[in-house]
Amino acid sequence: MSTTQSERLRGLVEPLVSAEQLELEEIEVSRAGRRRVLRIVVDSDEGVELDTCAELSRAISAKLDETDVMGEDEYVLEVSSPGADRPLSERRHYVRNTGRLARLTLREGGELVARILAVDEDGLDLEVPGVKGRKATARRIAFDEIAKARVELEFNRKDKKEEEA
């Protein structure tokens, strides 16, 4: 995708996304056979509901139909929230996943699986689960110590709403 097309797409899509109180995470144009696929990923602190994605998809489709930003070729529009395996790369990603278990690959080597307890401007406060009956331990990690991170799926994790009830 050319920078010009990317900028034009962002300019068209961002106001529609913001109107839904969502953040635009990613815009990607790729090939799928003869067609192109325009993927738009949105998110918010509260998550994104399927109905919201559908409404946003209709609004974006209508806006794109008014312009020539996608050219004459056919394309498929996909509007979705980030998948569970999306990398945590920005501070807001960690904030949204506070309370969840994450797998962190450290820059100096090694890997750490821990629960995100708190996030501030400099890094994370974590709880490292105890092994073989030992108690969990607290650990502080600065953002610049993290090479990459992803949320670990937990099938028996209590949801925030369940904990508040």
CSV table of C-alpha atoms in Angstrom, one decimal:
chain,number,residue,atom,x,y,z
A,1,MET,CA,0.0,0.0,0.0
A,2,SER,CA,1.5,3.4,-1.0
A,3,THR,CA,2.0,6.0,1.6
A,4,THR,CA,-0.5,8.3,-0.2
A,5,GLN,CA,-3.2,5.6,-0.2
A,6,SER,CA,-2.4,4.8,3.4
A,7,GLU,CA,-2.7,8.4,4.4
A,8,ARG,CA,-5.9,8.8,2.4
A,9,LEU,CA,-7.5,5.7,3.9
A,10,ARG,CA,-6.5,6.8,7.4
A,11,GLY,CA,-8.0,10.3,6.8
A,12,LEU,CA,-11.3,8.7,5.6
A,13,VAL,CA,-11.6,6.0,8.2
A,14,GLU,CA,-10.3,7.7,11.4
A,15,PRO,CA,-13.2,10.1,11.9
A,16,LEU,CA,-15.7,7.3,11.5
A,17,VAL,CA,-13.9,5.1,14.0
A,18,SER,CA,-13.5,8.0,16.5
A,19,ALA,CA,-17.3,8.7,16.2
A,20,GLU,CA,-17.9,5.2,17.6
A,21,GLN,CA,-15.5,6.1,20.6
A,22,LEU,CA,-13.0,3.5,19.2
A,23,GLU,CA,-9.3,3.7,18.3
A,24,LEU,CA,-7.9,2.8,14.9
A,25,GLU,CA,-5.3,0.2,15.5
A,26,GLU,CA,-4.4,-0.9,12.0
A,27,ILE,CA,-5.2,-0.5,8.3
A,28,GLU,CA,-3.8,-3.1,5.9
A,29,VAL,CA,-4.4,-3.7,2.2
A,30,SER,CA,-3.3,-7.1,0.9
A,31,ARG,CA,-4.0,-9.5,-2.0
A,32,ALA,CA,-6.2,-12.5,-1.8
A,33,GLY,CA,-6.2,-14.0,-5.3
A,34,ARG,CA,-7.6,-11.5,-7.8
A,35,ARG,CA,-9.2,-9.4,-5.1
A,36,ARG,CA,-7.7,-7.1,-2.5
A,37,VAL,CA,-8.6,-7.2,1.1
A,38,LEU,CA,-8.8,-4.0,3.2
A,39,ARG,CA,-8.5,-4.9,6.9
A,40,ILE,CA,-9.3,-2.3,9.5
A,41,VAL,CA,-8.7,-3.2,13.1
A,42,VAL,CA,-10.3,-1.1,15.9
A,43,ASP,CA,-10.2,-1.3,19.7
A,44,SER,CA,-11.3,0.4,22.9
A,45,ASP,CA,-10.7,0.0,26.6
A,46,GLU,CA,-14.0,-1.7,26.9
A,47,GLY,CA,-13.4,-4.0,23.8
A,48,VAL,CA,-15.5,-4.0,20.6
A,49,GLU,CA,-18.9,-5.6,20.1
A,50,LEU,CA,-19.7,-7.4,16.9
A,51,ASP,CA,-22.7,-5.1,16.2
A,52,THR,CA,-20.4,-2.1,16.5
A,53,CYS,CA,-18.0,-3.7,13.9
A,54,ALA,CA,-20.9,-4.3,11.6
A,55,GLU,CA,-22.2,-0.7,11.9
A,56,LEU,CA,-18.7,0.7,11.4
A,57,SER,CA,-18.2,-1.6,8.4
A,58,ARG,CA,-21.3,-0.2,6.7
A,59,ALA,CA,-20.3,3.4,7.4
A,60,ILE,CA,-16.7,2.8,6.1
A,61,SER,CA,-18.1,1.0,3.0
A,62,ALA,CA,-20.4,3.9,2.2
A,63,LYS,CA,-17.6,6.4,2.7
A,64,LEU,CA,-15.2,4.4,0.4
A,65,ASP,CA,-17.9,4.2,-2.2
A,66,GLU,CA,-17.9,8.0,-2.4
A,67,THR,CA,-14.2,8.1,-3.2
A,68,ASP,CA,-11.6,6.5,-5.5
A,69,VAL,CA,-9.1,5.7,-2.7
A,70,MET,CA,-9.4,2.0,-3.4
A,71,GLY,CA,-9.3,2.4,-7.2
A,72,GLU,CA,-11.4,0.4,-9.7
A,73,ASP,CA,-10.4,-3.1,-8.6
A,74,GLU,CA,-12.7,-5.2,-6.4
A,75,TYR,CA,-11.9,-5.5,-2.7
A,76,VAL,CA,-13.2,-7.1,0.4
A,77,LEU,CA,-13.6,-4.9,3.5
A,78,GLU,CA,-13.0,-6.5,6.9
A,79,VAL,CA,-13.6,-4.5,10.1
A,80,SER,CA,-12.7,-6.3,13.3
A,81,SER,CA,-11.2,-6.0,16.8
A,82,PRO,CA,-7.7,-7.3,17.5
A,83,GLY,CA,-7.4,-11.0,17.9
A,84,ALA,CA,-6.4,-12.6,21.2
A,85,ASP,CA,-2.9,-13.3,19.8
A,86,ARG,CA,-2.2,-9.7,18.9
A,87,PRO,CA,1.2,-8.5,20.1
A,88,LEU,CA,1.2,-6.0,23.0
A,89,SER,CA,3.3,-3.2,21.6
A,90,GLU,CA,2.0,0.0,23.0
A,91,ARG,CA,1.3,1.2,26.5
A,92,ARG,CA,-2.5,1.3,25.9
A,93,HIS,CA,-2.4,-2.4,24.9
A,94,TYR,CA,-1.0,-3.3,28.3
A,95,VAL,CA,-3.5,-1.0,30.1
A,96,ARG,CA,-6.4,-2.8,28.3
A,97,ASN,CA,-5.0,-6.2,29.4
A,98,THR,CA,-4.5,-5.3,33.1
A,99,GLY,CA,-5.5,-8.4,35.1
A,100,ARG,CA,-4.6,-10.8,32.3
A,101,LEU,CA,-1.7,-13.2,32.0
A,102,ALA,CA,1.0,-12.2,29.5
A,103,ARG,CA,4.0,-13.9,28.0
A,104,LEU,CA,6.9,-11.5,27.8
A,105,THR,CA,10.1,-12.1,25.9
A,106,LEU,CA,12.9,-10.0,27.5
A,107,ARG,CA,15.5,-8.1,25.5
A,108,GLU,CA,18.3,-9.6,27.5
A,109,GLY,CA,17.0,-13.1,26.9
A,110,GLY,CA,14.5,-15.3,28.7
A,111,GLU,CA,10.8,-15.4,28.9
A,112,LEU,CA,8.4,-14.5,31.6
A,113,VAL,CA,4.8,-15.4,32.1
A,114,ALA,CA,3.1,-13.1,34.6
A,115,ARG,CA,-0.2,-11.3,35.4
A,116,ILE,CA,-0.3,-7.6,34.6
A,117,LEU,CA,-1.3,-5.8,37.8
A,118,ALA,CA,-0.7,-2.2,36.9
A,119,VAL,CA,0.7,-0.1,34.1
A,120,ASP,CA,2.3,3.4,34.3
A,121,GLU,CA,4.4,5.6,32.0
A,122,ASP,CA,7.6,3.6,32.5
A,123,GLY,CA,6.5,0.0,32.7
A,124,LEU,CA,4.5,-2.8,34.3
A,125,ASP,CA,3.9,-4.2,37.8
A,126,LEU,CA,3.6,-7.9,37.4
A,127,GLU,CA,2.6,-10.9,39.5
A,128,VAL,CA,4.7,-14.0,38.6
A,129,PRO,CA,2.7,-17.1,39.6
A,130,GLY,CA,4.3,-19.4,42.1
A,131,VAL,CA,5.6,-22.8,40.9
A,132,LYS,CA,5.0,-26.1,42.8
A,133,GLY,CA,3.0,-24.6,45.7
A,134,ARG,CA,5.2,-21.5,46.1
A,135,LYS,CA,3.6,-18.1,46.5
A,136,ALA,CA,3.4,-15.6,43.6
A,137,THR,CA,6.0,-12.9,43.5
A,138,ALA,CA,5.8,-9.3,42.5
A,139,ARG,CA,8.1,-8.0,39.7
A,140,ARG,CA,8.6,-4.7,38.0
A,141,ILE,CA,9.5,-4.6,34.3
A,142,ALA,CA,10.3,-1.4,32.3
A,143,PHE,CA,8.9,-1.1,28.8
A,144,ASP,CA,12.4,-1.0,27.3
A,145,GLU,CA,13.2,-4.4,28.8
A,146,ILE,CA,10.5,-6.0,26.8
A,147,ALA,CA,11.3,-7.4,23.3
A,148,LYS,CA,7.8,-8.7,22.6
A,149,ALA,CA,4.7,-9.6,24.6
A,150,ARG,CA,1.4,-11.4,24.0
A,151,VAL,CA,-1.6,-12.2,26.1
A,152,GLU,CA,-1.8,-15.8,27.3
A,153,LEU,CA,-5.2,-17.3,26.8
A,154,GLU,CA,-6.8,-18.5,30.0
A,155,PHE,CA,-9.8,-20.7,29.7
A,156,ASN,CA,-10.8,-20.6,33.4
A,157,ARG,CA,-10.0,-16.9,34.0
A,158,LYS,CA,-12.7,-14.9,35.7
A,159,ASP,CA,-13.9,-11.9,33.7
A,160,LYS,CA,-13.7,-8.4,35.3
A,161,LYS,CA,-17.5,-8.2,35.2
A,162,GLU,CA,-17.8,-11.5,37.1
A,163,GLU,CA,-15.3,-10.3,39.7
A,164,GLU,CA,-17.2,-7.0,40.3
A,165,ALA,CA,-20.5,-8.9,40.8
